[in-house]
Amino acid sequence: MQCRAPCEDVKCGHHAYCKSDGQGAYCICEDGWTFNPDDVSAGCVDIDECETTSGVTRCGDNSVCINTQGGFNCQCKPGFTGNAFKGCVAPCEDVKCGPHAYCKPNGQEAYCICEDGWTFNPGDISAGCVDINECDVQSGMTGRCGPNTNCTNTLGGFFCQCKQGYTGDPYKECTSTCKTNLNCAENEICIRGQCSNPCGIIGACGLNAECRILNNNKFCSCPAGFTGNQDVECVRMPYSCESSSECDDRSICEDGMCIPECQSDTDCALNEKCLQNTCILNCQINSDCFLGRICVNNSCIFGCTSDDHCGASETCKNNRCIDPCVVSPCGPNAVCTVANQRAVCSCRVGFIPNPVAKVACTRTPAHPCIENRGCNPGYACVEEACRPVCSTDASCLGNEKCDTIIGVCKSICRRDDECNENEICDRLTCSTGCRNNSACANNKSCYNNKCVDFCSSPNACGINAMCIIVNHQKQCRCVSPLQGDPLVHCRPPVNKCSSKKDCPAGSTCYASSCHATCRTDYDCLSDEQCVGNVCKLICTSDSECNRGEICENKLCTSGCRVDSACPDNQACIDELCRNPCNGTSICGTCSDCKIINHKVNCICPVGFIGNALINCAKPVSRCDGSCPCDLESGFCITKCAANADCSCGEICKNGKCAAKCNANTACPLGHICKNGICSIGCRQDRDCPTDRSCVNGKCKDPCTRSDQLSCGKNAICRVSDHVASCMCPDGYQGNPGVECVRYGCVIDGDCEPSKKCSSDKVCRNPCLESSVCGINAECIVINRNVQCSCLAGYFGNPQIECKLGKDTCSNNPCGENTICRDTQDTYECACLPGCTGDPIKGCLCEALRTDYCKNTICGMNALCRIQSSGDPQCYCPPEFPIGDPNVHCEISNLPVDCRTNGCGKGATCAKEIGIYKCSCPAGTIGNPENECVLGK
């Protein structure tokens, strides 16, 4: 079982619906409907609300009820108005009209109407109506009575009566009977049996014509001041005038004609009307008007409809003949003339159309100028053009404005095309200028809205450069033979010379370079001045001058400030480049003076030794069988016959060359100075070589004196610093004063600390090997290795030679063909370019080199090199540094100096027992040559 809505099964009829109240369902009729009493199930029927049997009135008074389906409507009865549901009233019910007036409805509206013969009071309509005087021609209705009658007014009406002597219907016409004019009065005519005045008939005469009856005859005539056909129309005659004083009192002079004044049409003739307080003739066509006037809107006015109505110098515009130039059809500064009744615009002299004279005329393009005197009076040269001067705008033309800043007139504009060629519109005035390069000549460029010749500036290009403009672009060029940066400076090429013949025509040799010759400054470049017939460069600093010149008194003159300004073989002395070796005694006796890199280098010639700043002398050589020998001293001698046979610093004495000596020139070892000549002998040990001692004025080997020293068995005697001592030779050990015993070795450890085990298994002192250290050097053994060092007071390369004096280049410590450079603590020697060899002893240049090593045989792994003396020398190369180069060179396990090769990552380079070695810092392990890491 299902729950259902109560109305679901209820079917109600038409215009009814079902309603449930919770207990049941029932049908209800819609508003305006009721159940059909005959059949409720059939639905509902309309209720007639207009039915009055019930005594209920649905609508208001004076209304009609109209029933509708389901409702009704109320309407007011005809002649009534208002709300039909509440009540309708008559339209005139509330309307109160005044005396002699009544209310008349019109639909739902009502209004008051006057009774016949009455009219509303014009002063107060609500006051009612007033009587109409029908007999008053001005205010009443005409034609109420017939001709020849008298009219009498009454309240609300009137009545008519025939005049005396007349009969007939006074409301139509009263007439007198006649047959001829004689039967009529003098001012009448007998017309169709009736005496009547024809002048009273409308149209009896023409318009504005006067009608008169004379002797029973009608006469028409135009009144005074009028003309025309009196039977048709009379028109007012025109009178020409120049002023109103020539017209009558009622007329004024207008458009050259006397025209009557008026207030209304009644003040004018019948064929005229009052327009703008003047009487104007009516018309239909132009021919109805007098000459010079046309018909416009049915009125004759002064004017025209075409040029044909105007004179040759006038044109018809807006129906007026006017001078076409009066309306100013031309632009400012243009002249207007009339040709064929048309205005022709042309520019005044000195002006041109812009763009046509009808628009404006502007001054002809300003005459180009450079200064004011190039312009006519009243003009000034501004922006390279002659312009009219002014102080205010009043001084300029109408289309110009005074630029009070520069005091000239400029044309007013809004756009560039309103200005002349080569002008632009700038701040509403035309000024000389441009917008882009195309507006300028090819030799100018547009810059800041001005056509500018960039070459006109003296600084447009560099000094002496030529400036040209190509396609509006500046180009700077150095004209041949000038060269350089044309934006900075163009200069003649620097041609070195030693004399005038080295220079081209028109030039001379000055300060080692060619300079142009001159007579005046005009013969020189812009940055030069003619001094002493030579063009000299104007300057402010030395840097502006050529090499070999300095800036003195603002001119580049021959000279120098520093050595670098001179050739390498000269130095700057007293502001001049000179050879310091010329005319000076900088170097010592027998030394060569050479200039290297501007510096004086005093060098002892090849085969000489000594301090080149003091004296260079030929060294003494011990006899070796290859030279004449002095048996007493054991030194080589040079035989001679004259001084010319001797070297520098020597003289020929007793057939032998002897060295000169003085306080500054010492004698070689083994010699003493006697009477300015070095003679063989000695006064003390230091006069002798270090391996000799002075004995009885002679240098002798102290080891040969058995009274001085006796060595043990197998011991040898050696001299050091003039003192003899006994020592065991290599391969022996023991007390040299007693006996030296031979022994062998396998490793260096088998030898004393000062010796090392040689290849022949003998302990040898490395310092006793030949040529281990250089001259004036001492040898010590450290860790069985040789270490050479200069003696106290000596400086130089201990491997080759140590020299007495301060360790600087001023002592000329380097050999021949070398360059010496001072460093912070010492000096450095280097061979000249193209030369090789030992720079301390001397370098051999390529041109002098001879392959002396070609026939020299060196030991295994050894190489051959040429010494400064030119002799071949065998040496052990770095890869085989140990051994005798004449026998065998081998690799040694000597540690490498870490200052040269560096150490591995994390390692340090420190000195250990005289050698710099790599080591791992404390707390780290590894190979110091590769890397040190933290220990575990």
PDB file of C-alpha atoms in Angstrom, residues 4 33 36 44 48 94 176 227 259 268 289 362 399 403 420 447 473 489-490 523 551 575 598 619 657 678 683:
ATOM      1  CA  ARG A   4      -0.791   9.241  -2.298  1.00  0.00           C
ATOM      2  CA  TRP A  33     -16.108  32.133 -11.437  1.00  0.00           C
ATOM      3  CA  ASN A  36     -22.534  25.624 -12.218  1.00  0.00           C
ATOM      4  CA  CYS A  44     -17.278  26.748 -12.968  1.00  0.00           C
ATOM      5  CA  ASP A  48     -21.838  38.512 -14.054  1.00  0.00           C
ATOM      6  CA  ASP A  94     -16.535  72.450 -12.603  1.00  0.00           C
ATOM      7  CA  SER A 176     -29.668 104.185 -57.065  1.00  0.00           C
ATOM      8  CA  THR A 227       6.348 105.008 -61.696  1.00  0.00           C
ATOM      9  CA  ILE A 259      15.113 103.428 -49.198  1.00  0.00           C
ATOM     10  CA  CYS A 268       5.191 100.677 -47.120  1.00  0.00           C
ATOM     11  CA  CYS A 289      13.396  94.645 -59.810  1.00  0.00           C
ATOM     12  CA  THR A 362      57.483  84.353 -47.445  1.00  0.00           C
ATOM     13  CA  ASN A 399      53.550  85.722 -40.655  1.00  0.00           C
ATOM     14  CA  ASP A 403      63.490  86.371 -32.247  1.00  0.00           C
ATOM     15  CA  ASN A 420      61.985  77.546 -47.081  1.00  0.00           C
ATOM     16  CA  TYR A 447      74.317  67.592 -36.470  1.00  0.00           C
ATOM     17  CA  GLN A 473      80.800  61.788 -43.468  1.00  0.00           C
ATOM     18  CA  HIS A 489      98.912  63.529 -35.793  1.00  0.00           C
ATOM     19  CA  CYS A 490     100.397  63.298 -39.271  1.00  0.00           C
ATOM     20  CA  ASP A 523     107.377  76.532 -45.749  1.00  0.00           C
ATOM     21  CA  CYS A 551     111.880  70.017 -26.325  1.00  0.00           C
ATOM     22  CA  GLU A 575     121.869  66.789 -23.195  1.00  0.00           C
ATOM     23  CA  HIS A 598     124.631  53.281 -23.637  1.00  0.00           C
ATOM     24  CA  PRO A 619     149.556  37.762 -17.570  1.00  0.00           C
ATOM     25  CA  CYS A 657     159.575  42.766 -22.907  1.00  0.00           C
ATOM     26  CA  CYS A 678     158.407  44.983 -13.460  1.00  0.00           C
ATOM     27  CA  ARG A 683     159.896  41.356  -1.347  1.00  0.00           C
TER      28      ARG A 683
END
